[in-house]
Amino acid sequence: MKILVSACLLGLPTRYDSRSKPDEKILKLLEKHILIPVCPEQLGGLPTPRPRCEILGGHGWTGKEKVVDEFGCDRTESYLKGAKLTLEIARLLKVSVAILKSKSPSCGKYLVYDGSFSGRLVPGKGVTAFLLEKNGVKVFEENEVFMDNNGLR
Ligand code: SF4
């Protein structure tokens, strides 16, 4: 199966702090699946390393919020561009499943930081997770991936 994956889950140093933090469980999926790494924030033109960003409003992305960095700069356009390019990649490669990194302002599916840069998590989605789901891509967080003898389930 072809699966879109947050690049950082494979250990690619795309994170805001440019550290490599591979998720062994996700790497193991490579044995049976074709994983297509994407980093929406890099696709949106943001540098690596980059300042931390959060979605203002305290409820994640619903299509009209602003994404700002820790210095108060509006980064919404970059986040939107990255989300749209990620969706374009999914369509080009006919991928209908994605495994995305939890708690990211781009990739988070259930929880994101509340926009106050105080470390508080709130229910809500990242920009890319929202757009992919809205367009029919089935999104999982890395914690929702379970392996058994038959592989991904
Ligand atoms: Fe890139 Fe998403 Fe990983 Fe952030 S969580 S580094 S946007 S792939």
mmCIF file of C-alpha atoms in Angstrom, residues 5-28 30 35-39 42 48 99 101 142:
data_model
loop_
_atom_site.group_PDB
_atom_site.id
_atom_site.type_symbol
_atom_site.label_atom_id
_atom_site.label_comp_id
_atom_site.label_asym_id
_atom_site.label_seq_id
_atom_site.Cartn_x
_atom_site.Cartn_y
_atom_site.Cartn_z
ATOM 1 C CA VAL A 5 4.059 9.849 5.926
ATOM 2 C CA SER A 6 5.281 12.852 7.883
ATOM 3 C CA ALA A 7 8.948 12.962 6.891
ATOM 4 C CA CYS A 8 10.111 13.467 10.480
ATOM 5 C CA LEU A 9 8.609 10.106 11.513
ATOM 6 C CA LEU A 10 11.146 8.442 9.229
ATOM 7 C CA GLY A 11 14.001 10.281 10.919
ATOM 8 C CA LEU A 12 14.471 12.881 8.207
ATOM 9 C CA PRO A 13 15.674 16.051 9.964
ATOM 10 C CA THR A 14 12.726 18.187 8.861
ATOM 11 C CA ARG A 15 11.583 19.167 12.346
ATOM 12 C CA TYR A 16 11.615 22.810 13.458
ATOM 13 C CA ASP A 17 14.747 22.062 15.526
ATOM 14 C CA SER A 18 16.287 20.006 12.673
ATOM 15 C CA ARG A 19 16.739 16.978 14.932
ATOM 16 C CA SER A 20 16.312 13.434 13.636
ATOM 17 C CA LYS A 21 13.747 11.482 15.673
ATOM 18 C CA PRO A 22 12.777 8.332 13.782
ATOM 19 C CA ASP A 23 9.800 6.302 14.948
ATOM 20 C CA GLU A 24 10.892 2.666 14.778
ATOM 21 C CA LYS A 25 7.327 1.427 14.375
ATOM 22 C CA ILE A 26 6.845 3.635 11.313
ATOM 23 C CA LEU A 27 10.218 2.630 9.842
ATOM 24 C CA LYS A 28 9.131 -0.989 10.133
ATOM 25 C CA LEU A 30 8.797 0.075 5.023
ATOM 26 C CA LEU A 35 6.063 5.221 2.323
ATOM 27 C CA ILE A 36 6.097 8.644 0.702
ATOM 28 C CA PRO A 37 7.707 11.226 3.013
ATOM 29 C CA VAL A 38 6.317 14.747 3.040
ATOM 30 C CA CYS A 39 7.031 17.726 5.252
ATOM 31 C CA GLN A 42 9.272 22.613 4.240
ATOM 32 C CA THR A 48 14.938 24.258 8.802
ATOM 33 C CA ILE A 99 0.267 8.734 8.788
ATOM 34 C CA LYS A 101 2.971 13.336 13.342
ATOM 35 C CA GLU A 142 1.702 7.598 14.409
#
